[in-house]
Structure formats: structure tokens, C-alpha cells
Amino acid sequence: MKTPANESPHTTSTAAPSAVWLAEGQSSQRDMLASLQTLKAQSDTPFNIIASHRHNRPEIFEFADSVYREPSASAADSDEQAMLEPLEPLMPRWQFVLEQAQKNNVKVLLTGRNGIDYEAYRQAFETAGIRLLTGATSVAALEAIDDKFAFMQQCHQHDIPVAEAWRFDNVAELEALLATHGHQPLCVKPVTGIFAQGFWRLGKVQDAGKETSEPYDSFEHLYFTEEKKINTTQFINAYANSVMVRERPIPMLLMPYLSGQEYSIDVVCEYGEVLAAITRYKTGKIQHIGYEQSVMDVVIPLIKAFGCDGIVSVQTKADDDGQHRVLEINSRPSGGIDYTTHSGVDLTQVGFGYWLGLTDKPKLADIAQQIIPCQVRSIMVSVKIEEDASE
């Protein structure tokens, strides 16, 4: 049985303050560290804030009390830069972080983008008295979350409304699916991926010289790339002739395109229980922050079904009938988690205040009452950094 954060069997060392560690994340690490510094300034109990990344990121590190460079030459580093680097025998990331965390009296570790790497060694972190936050509590759960087809199937098993999807691994399978499901608006996306990479809405082609509904211009998808629209025939042709796909097959999903409002939900959770959450949706460049109960009615059983643990984000989208359907779980904080601070509820502080033992266990009903609906526009800022010859 899992032990809640404030009932840890490990005693806190009196030799040094406790510490919290944020390992390399996707795009919210800097904002979360800033929130933790605010929490630290307001707390009567001292604690240290540690950050790590495999690259030199001074704009992130400036909000940490201590910083570490994570081992980077690893097959687990899947971005383009890491793929170009020669692989060398290095200490595994999880082992490096664990050893340094023990030296620094770390009590809470948020793993960020590499949760599966750490999750496989959960027992080692728990033995060291470290509350490990990977987004779930097993490798199997994280793999099911990452694989969007397996994710959909598990949602069906738990009667959770989810966007339908059909997997294809080659052109023949895609064309067969289109023959069956092509009567409706469709989209495609990879089985695994982030940041809408590989997502496209499919448009219908001209039929006998007569335009059907949604005829996407041949040039439009090259010019208005953010619209993510492509002519179906052109997608098939590009997919069939792709050297990239031929050399590194990419499992894809064909899905009905849902026409309703899309929501992003930031969730603080513990062993499948939602402790706090904020919902948001976007119109143009404006984020609308609040708490939508009809969305949460889908999110709460979803978090329970996958045993989510830590700070995660969920995407939902409404169908033609207004039913909110789950698109995916991201087993890490969203890039927009800092938007929550404008609602009067800072989810980073809510979660870590509890896991560090500074506050009582949050109650979702109480948090929901504290949220002040608001509108937020994100802006770009610049940070001066010093040149690092090692990069």
C-alpha cells in the first residue's frame, strides 16, 4: 500500500534542511521553480530547491538554489540534438540523480520528461526516503499513458469517454481505414508524441470535379502550418513516399475530428486521487482559466483509472453532442501550468506544499472554491545568458 506524503515512515534529518528537486522538464521547469521560491519565502520551514538539466540552461537554473547537469549521452534522450551526440558509457540518469539527492536530503523529486527512466527504480528512491513523482506509480501505467492507442483501449475498459482511434502502420492499412471511416471529418496523429507533432486534420478531395465538404487547398497546409490541415490525398502520398517513415516506422492513429471545445486540465494528484485541478480552454490567443465541473466529471475517474501521481495534465475535447472526451494524459506538468497562478491558486505550491509537509492534504472541493475564473494571455520574454563553451 502506498504511503501518503505526510505520513512518510522516514524521519527528516536535522543536519540540513529538506530539499525538493525538479529534474529536466519540457517547458514549465523555470515557472515551477519560480513558484517554489515564492513558497519558500512564505514558509516558516526552510527547504532548498534543486534543479537539473542535461544542457546548460541558466534561465532555468537562476531560480534554483543548487543545480546539476544530468548525464546526457543516453539512448533515452530522444530529441534531435541528443541523437546527434556519440553515445558513451555514462552513469544512468536515475542513478546520478538518486546519489546527489541523497547527499542533499531531497524529500521530493519531480522527474519531468524522463519519468519512465526513474519509475523503473521506484523502490530505490522510496528506500532513500524520497517521494518520487513520475506521473504514475508503475512503468506499465506510464507506458499505457504514452501509447495513445493502448491509452484509448484502457479508457474503454473503465467506461471513460475517450476519442475513438484506429491504428495504422502502413499505407494499405490507412487506405482501408479511410474506406470504412472516410464519411466523417478525420485527423491523424502518432501513437506517441508531444506538442501536436505529427497531428493533421484531413480534408476531402475533389470528387469528379465537384468539391466535397472541407476541400483543403493544395498549398494551404504549407502556408498556414499552424492550422494543421492537409488534403487527404497529399497526406497519403507524403506518407507512402517518406524516407523517414521507411527508415524509422512511425505507428499512427486515424481518428474522428471532434468539433467541440478543447480543454487542458492541470491536475495535482496522489495515487489516483485528484487533490487539486484547474481547467482552461483557449480562444485565439486567450486562455480562459477556471473550474468546469462537466470536464472534471471525466477527469476524476480518468486519474483514478491510471493511478496518476504527481502533477499531470489532461486534454479533452467535446464531440458534436457536447460530450467531453479524453484525448490524452501527459504524465508531467503542462507548459501552461504557470497560468494557474492568475486564478488565485498556484498548483505548483499546492502540490509541493503538501508533499514537503508544509500544508495539510489538499481537498479538491476546497480548491475549486478558491479558483477565481480569469483570462490570460501569454507573452514572450527574453533572458540574457552567458556563453558556455561546453555547449
Coordinates of C-alpha atoms in Angstrom, one line a residue:
M1 CA 0.0 0.0 0.0
K2 CA 1.2 3.5 -0.9
T3 CA 2.1 5.9 1.9
P4 CA 0.7 9.4 1.6
A5 CA 3.3 12.2 1.5
N6 CA 2.7 13.5 5.0
E7 CA 2.8 10.0 6.6
S8 CA 6.3 9.1 5.4
P9 CA 8.0 6.5 7.6
H10 CA 11.3 8.2 7.1
T11 CA 12.4 10.9 9.6
T12 CA 13.7 14.2 8.5
S13 CA 17.3 14.9 9.1
T14 CA 18.1 17.8 11.5
A15 CA 21.5 18.2 10.0
A16 CA 20.3 20.0 6.9
P17 CA 17.1 21.4 5.5
S18 CA 15.0 19.2 3.4
A19 CA 15.1 19.8 -0.4
V20 CA 12.9 19.5 -3.4
W21 CA 14.3 18.6 -6.8
L22 CA 12.9 19.4 -10.2
A23 CA 14.6 17.3 -12.9
E24 CA 14.6 18.2 -16.6
G25 CA 11.1 19.1 -17.8
Q26 CA 9.5 20.0 -21.1
S27 CA 8.7 23.7 -20.9
S28 CA 7.5 24.5 -17.4
Q29 CA 10.5 23.9 -15.2
R30 CA 11.5 27.6 -14.9
D31 CA 8.0 28.7 -13.9
M32 CA 7.6 25.9 -11.4
L33 CA 11.0 26.8 -9.8
A34 CA 9.9 30.4 -9.5
S35 CA 6.7 29.3 -7.7
L36 CA 8.7 27.2 -5.4
Q37 CA 10.9 30.2 -4.5
T38 CA 7.8 32.1 -3.6
L39 CA 6.6 29.2 -1.5
K40 CA 10.0 29.0 0.2
A41 CA 9.9 32.8 1.0
Q42 CA 6.5 32.4 2.6
S43 CA 7.3 29.2 4.6
D44 CA 8.4 29.1 8.2
T45 CA 10.1 25.8 7.4
P46 CA 13.3 26.2 5.4
F47 CA 14.0 24.0 2.4
N48 CA 16.3 24.0 -0.6
I49 CA 15.3 24.0 -4.3
I50 CA 17.4 21.9 -6.7
A51 CA 17.1 21.8 -10.5
S52 CA 18.8 19.7 -13.1
H53 CA 19.0 19.5 -16.9
R54 CA 21.2 17.8 -19.4
H55 CA 22.0 21.1 -21.1
N56 CA 23.3 24.4 -19.6
R57 CA 20.1 26.3 -19.0
P58 CA 20.9 29.4 -17.0
E59 CA 17.4 30.9 -17.5
I60 CA 16.1 27.8 -15.6
F61 CA 18.9 27.5 -13.1
E62 CA 18.6 31.1 -11.9
F63 CA 15.5 30.1 -9.9
A64 CA 17.3 27.1 -8.1
D65 CA 19.4 27.1 -5.0
S66 CA 21.6 24.3 -6.4
V67 CA 21.9 22.9 -9.9
Y68 CA 23.2 19.8 -11.6
R69 CA 23.9 18.7 -15.2
E70 CA 22.2 15.4 -15.9
P71 CA 24.0 12.7 -17.9
S72 CA 23.1 13.4 -21.5
A73 CA 24.7 10.9 -23.8
S74 CA 22.0 8.3 -23.4
A75 CA 19.7 6.4 -25.7
A76 CA 16.8 7.7 -23.6
D77 CA 17.5 11.3 -24.8
S78 CA 15.3 11.2 -27.8
D79 CA 15.5 14.8 -29.1
E80 CA 17.4 15.6 -32.3
Q81 CA 20.4 17.1 -30.5
A82 CA 20.9 14.1 -28.3
M83 CA 20.6 11.8 -31.3
L84 CA 23.5 13.5 -33.0
E85 CA 25.8 13.1 -30.0
P86 CA 28.0 10.0 -29.7
L87 CA 26.9 7.5 -27.1
E88 CA 29.3 6.9 -24.3
P89 CA 29.1 4.7 -21.2
L90 CA 27.8 7.0 -18.5
M91 CA 26.1 6.7 -15.1
P92 CA 22.4 6.3 -15.8
R93 CA 20.4 9.5 -15.2
W94 CA 18.3 8.0 -12.4
Q95 CA 21.4 6.7 -10.5
F96 CA 23.1 10.1 -10.8
V97 CA 20.1 11.9 -9.5
L98 CA 19.5 9.4 -6.7
E99 CA 23.1 9.7 -5.4
Q100 CA 23.0 13.5 -5.5
A101 CA 19.5 13.6 -4.0
Q102 CA 20.6 11.5 -1.0
K103 CA 23.6 13.9 -0.4
N104 CA 21.2 16.9 -0.4
N105 CA 18.5 15.5 1.8
V106 CA 15.9 15.6 -1.0
K107 CA 12.4 14.6 0.1
V108 CA 10.5 15.2 -3.1
L109 CA 11.7 14.6 -6.7
L110 CA 9.6 15.6 -9.8
T111 CA 11.1 13.7 -12.7
G112 CA 9.8 15.8 -15.6
R113 CA 10.3 14.4 -19.1
N114 CA 12.0 11.2 -18.2
G115 CA 9.6 9.6 -15.8
I116 CA 9.9 6.0 -17.1
D117 CA 13.6 6.1 -16.5
Y118 CA 13.1 6.8 -12.8
E119 CA 9.9 4.8 -12.3
A120 CA 11.7 1.5 -13.1
Y121 CA 13.8 2.2 -9.9
R122 CA 11.0 3.5 -7.7
Q123 CA 11.9 1.2 -4.8
A124 CA 15.4 2.6 -4.6
F125 CA 14.0 6.1 -4.2
E126 CA 11.5 5.1 -1.7
T127 CA 14.1 3.3 0.3
A128 CA 16.1 6.5 0.4
G129 CA 13.0 8.3 1.8
I130 CA 12.4 10.3 -1.5
R131 CA 8.9 10.9 -2.6
L132 CA 9.1 10.1 -6.3
L133 CA 6.7 11.9 -8.7
T134 CA 6.7 10.4 -12.2
G135 CA 3.1 10.9 -13.1
A136 CA 2.1 7.4 -12.1
T137 CA 3.4 4.6 -9.9
S138 CA 4.4 1.9 -12.4
V139 CA 6.2 1.6 -15.7
A140 CA 3.2 -0.2 -17.2
A141 CA 0.9 2.8 -16.3
L142 CA 3.4 5.3 -17.8
E143 CA 3.7 3.2 -21.0
A144 CA -0.1 2.9 -21.3
I145 CA -0.3 6.7 -21.0
D146 CA 2.4 7.3 -23.6
D147 CA 0.9 4.9 -26.1
K148 CA -2.3 6.7 -27.3
F149 CA -3.8 3.5 -28.7
A150 CA -3.2 1.5 -25.6
F151 CA -4.5 4.5 -23.6
M152 CA -7.7 4.6 -25.6
Q153 CA -8.3 0.9 -25.0
Q154 CA -7.8 1.2 -21.3
C155 CA -10.2 4.1 -21.1
H156 CA -12.8 1.9 -22.8
Q157 CA -12.2 -0.8 -20.2
H158 CA -13.0 1.7 -17.5
D159 CA -16.0 3.2 -19.3
I160 CA -14.3 6.6 -19.6
P161 CA -15.4 8.7 -22.6
V162 CA -12.5 8.9 -24.9
A163 CA -11.8 9.9 -28.5
E164 CA -12.0 6.9 -30.8
A165 CA -8.9 5.9 -32.8
W166 CA -7.8 3.3 -35.3
R167 CA -4.1 2.4 -35.6
F168 CA -2.3 2.0 -38.9
D169 CA 1.3 1.1 -39.6
N170 CA 1.4 1.3 -43.4
V171 CA -0.4 2.8 -46.4
A172 CA -2.6 -0.2 -47.1
E173 CA -4.0 -0.1 -43.5
L174 CA -4.6 3.6 -43.8
E175 CA -6.5 3.3 -47.1
A176 CA -8.6 0.5 -45.6
L177 CA -9.5 2.6 -42.6
L178 CA -10.3 5.6 -44.8
A179 CA -12.6 3.4 -46.9
T180 CA -14.5 2.5 -43.8
H181 CA -14.5 5.8 -41.8
G182 CA -14.0 8.4 -44.6
H183 CA -17.6 9.6 -44.4
Q184 CA -16.7 11.8 -41.4
P185 CA -14.2 14.5 -40.6
L186 CA -10.9 12.8 -39.7
C187 CA -7.5 13.6 -38.3
V188 CA -4.2 11.7 -37.8
K189 CA -1.5 11.7 -35.1
P190 CA 1.3 9.5 -34.0
V191 CA 0.7 6.8 -31.4
T192 CA 3.4 8.5 -29.3
G193 CA 4.4 12.2 -29.3
I194 CA 4.2 15.6 -27.8
F195 CA 3.5 19.2 -28.7
A196 CA 1.0 18.2 -31.5
Q197 CA 3.9 16.8 -33.5
G198 CA 2.5 14.8 -36.5
F199 CA -1.1 15.9 -35.9
W200 CA -3.0 16.8 -39.1
R201 CA -6.7 17.4 -39.9
L202 CA -7.5 15.6 -43.1
G203 CA -9.6 17.3 -45.8
K204 CA -11.6 15.7 -48.5
V205 CA -10.5 15.8 -52.1
Q206 CA -12.5 17.0 -55.2
D207 CA -14.9 14.3 -56.4
A208 CA -15.4 14.3 -60.2
G209 CA -14.6 17.9 -60.4
K210 CA -17.1 18.8 -57.7
E211 CA -15.8 20.0 -54.3
T212 CA -17.0 18.0 -51.3
S213 CA -17.1 19.5 -47.8
E214 CA -13.8 20.6 -46.4
P215 CA -11.7 20.9 -49.6
Y216 CA -8.3 21.8 -48.3
D217 CA -6.2 23.8 -50.7
S218 CA -3.0 22.1 -52.0
F219 CA -0.8 25.0 -50.8
E220 CA -2.7 25.9 -47.7
H221 CA -1.1 23.4 -45.4
L222 CA 2.3 24.6 -46.4
Y223 CA 1.4 28.3 -45.8
F224 CA -0.8 28.1 -42.7
T225 CA 1.1 25.4 -40.9
E226 CA -0.4 26.2 -37.5
E227 CA -3.8 25.3 -38.9
K228 CA -2.7 21.7 -39.1
K229 CA -4.8 21.0 -42.2
I230 CA -3.8 18.8 -45.2
N231 CA -5.5 17.3 -48.2
T232 CA -6.1 13.6 -47.6
T233 CA -4.6 12.5 -51.0
Q234 CA -1.5 14.6 -50.3
F235 CA -1.1 13.1 -46.8
I236 CA -1.3 9.6 -48.2
N237 CA 1.3 10.4 -50.9
A238 CA 3.7 12.0 -48.4
Y239 CA 3.3 9.1 -46.0
A240 CA 3.8 6.5 -48.7
N241 CA 6.9 8.1 -50.1
S242 CA 8.5 9.2 -46.8
V243 CA 12.1 8.1 -46.4
M244 CA 11.8 9.0 -42.7
V245 CA 8.8 6.6 -42.2
R246 CA 10.6 3.9 -44.3
E247 CA 13.8 4.1 -42.2
R248 CA 12.0 4.6 -38.8
P249 CA 8.4 3.3 -39.0
I250 CA 6.0 5.6 -37.1
P251 CA 2.8 4.0 -35.9
M252 CA -0.1 6.4 -36.5
L253 CA -3.7 6.8 -35.5
L254 CA -6.7 7.8 -37.7
M255 CA -9.3 9.5 -35.6
P256 CA -12.7 11.3 -36.0
Y257 CA -12.1 15.0 -35.7
L258 CA -14.1 16.3 -32.7
S259 CA -15.7 19.7 -33.3
G260 CA -16.3 20.8 -29.8
Q261 CA -14.3 22.9 -27.3
E262 CA -10.9 21.5 -26.3
Y263 CA -9.8 21.8 -22.6
S264 CA -6.4 21.4 -20.9
I265 CA -6.6 20.4 -17.3
D266 CA -3.7 20.8 -14.8
V267 CA -4.0 18.2 -12.1
V268 CA -2.3 17.7 -8.7
C269 CA -2.9 14.0 -7.8
E270 CA -1.8 11.3 -5.4
Y271 CA -2.1 7.6 -6.2
G272 CA -5.2 8.1 -8.4
E273 CA -6.9 10.8 -6.3
V274 CA -7.4 14.3 -7.6
L275 CA -6.2 16.7 -4.9
A276 CA -6.5 19.9 -6.9
A277 CA -7.2 20.9 -10.6
I278 CA -7.8 23.8 -12.8
T279 CA -9.4 23.7 -16.2
R280 CA -8.6 26.0 -19.1
Y281 CA -9.6 26.4 -22.7
K282 CA -8.2 28.6 -25.5
T283 CA -9.9 31.1 -27.9
G284 CA -7.5 32.7 -30.2
K285 CA -4.5 33.8 -28.0
I286 CA -6.5 33.9 -24.8
Q287 CA -6.5 31.2 -22.1
H288 CA -9.7 31.0 -20.1
I289 CA -8.9 29.7 -16.6
G290 CA -11.5 28.3 -14.2
Y291 CA -13.1 25.1 -13.0
E292 CA -15.5 23.3 -15.3
Q293 CA -17.4 20.6 -13.5
S294 CA -18.5 18.8 -16.6
V295 CA -14.9 18.4 -17.7
M296 CA -13.8 17.3 -14.2
D297 CA -16.5 14.6 -14.3
V298 CA -14.4 12.9 -17.0
V299 CA -11.0 13.8 -15.5
I300 CA -11.6 12.4 -12.0
P301 CA -12.3 8.8 -13.0
L302 CA -9.5 9.0 -15.6
I303 CA -6.9 9.9 -13.0
K304 CA -8.2 7.1 -10.8
A305 CA -8.1 4.5 -13.6
F306 CA -4.4 5.2 -14.4
G307 CA -3.3 5.7 -10.8
C308 CA -1.8 9.1 -11.7
D309 CA 0.6 10.5 -9.1
G310 CA 2.2 13.9 -9.1
I311 CA 1.4 16.9 -11.3
V312 CA 0.0 15.8 -14.7
S313 CA -2.0 17.4 -17.5
V314 CA -5.1 16.1 -19.4
Q315 CA -6.5 17.1 -22.7
T316 CA -10.2 16.7 -23.5
K317 CA -12.4 17.7 -26.4
A318 CA -16.1 17.8 -26.8
D319 CA -17.9 15.9 -29.6
D320 CA -20.8 17.1 -31.7
D321 CA -23.2 16.3 -28.8
G322 CA -21.2 18.3 -26.3
Q323 CA -19.8 15.2 -24.5
H324 CA -16.3 15.8 -23.2
R325 CA -14.0 13.0 -24.4
V326 CA -10.4 12.4 -23.3
L327 CA -7.7 12.9 -25.8
E328 CA -4.7 12.1 -23.6
I329 CA -2.8 12.4 -20.3
N330 CA 0.6 13.9 -20.2
S331 CA 2.4 12.4 -17.2
R332 CA 4.2 15.6 -16.4
P333 CA 3.2 19.2 -15.7
S334 CA 2.0 21.1 -18.7
G335 CA 3.8 24.0 -20.3
G336 CA 1.0 26.3 -19.2
I337 CA 0.8 25.3 -15.5
D338 CA 2.0 28.8 -14.6
Y339 CA -1.3 30.2 -16.0
T340 CA -2.9 28.7 -12.9
T341 CA -1.3 31.3 -10.7
H342 CA -3.6 34.0 -12.1
S343 CA -6.6 32.2 -10.7
G344 CA -5.5 32.7 -7.1
V345 CA -4.5 29.0 -6.9
D346 CA -0.9 28.1 -7.7
L347 CA -1.0 24.4 -8.3
T348 CA 2.8 24.1 -8.0
Q349 CA 2.6 25.5 -4.5
V350 CA -0.4 23.4 -3.6
G351 CA 1.3 20.2 -4.6
F352 CA 4.7 20.8 -3.2
G353 CA 3.5 22.5 -0.1
Y354 CA 1.7 19.2 0.7
W355 CA 4.5 16.8 -0.4
L356 CA 7.0 18.8 1.7
G357 CA 4.8 18.6 4.7
L358 CA 4.2 22.3 4.9
T359 CA 0.4 22.1 4.5
D360 CA -2.4 19.7 5.0
K361 CA -3.6 17.4 2.3
P362 CA -5.5 19.5 -0.3
K363 CA -9.2 18.8 -0.8
L364 CA -10.5 19.2 -4.4
A365 CA -13.8 20.7 -3.3
D366 CA -11.9 23.4 -1.2
I367 CA -9.5 24.2 -4.0
A368 CA -12.3 24.5 -6.6
Q369 CA -14.0 27.1 -4.4
Q370 CA -10.8 29.2 -4.3
I371 CA -10.4 29.4 -8.0
I372 CA -11.2 32.9 -9.5
P373 CA -12.0 32.5 -13.2
C374 CA -9.9 34.7 -15.3
Q375 CA -8.4 35.2 -18.8
V376 CA -4.7 35.0 -19.5
R377 CA -2.6 36.0 -22.5
S378 CA 0.9 34.5 -22.7
I379 CA 3.8 36.8 -23.8
M380 CA 7.4 36.2 -24.8
V381 CA 10.2 37.3 -22.5
S382 CA 13.9 37.4 -23.0
V383 CA 16.7 36.3 -20.6
K384 CA 20.3 37.2 -21.0
I385 CA 22.6 34.2 -20.7
E386 CA 26.4 33.9 -20.7
E387 CA 28.1 31.9 -23.4
D388 CA 29.1 28.4 -22.3
A389 CA 31.9 26.8 -24.2
S390 CA 30.8 23.4 -23.3
E391 CA 27.6 23.6 -25.2

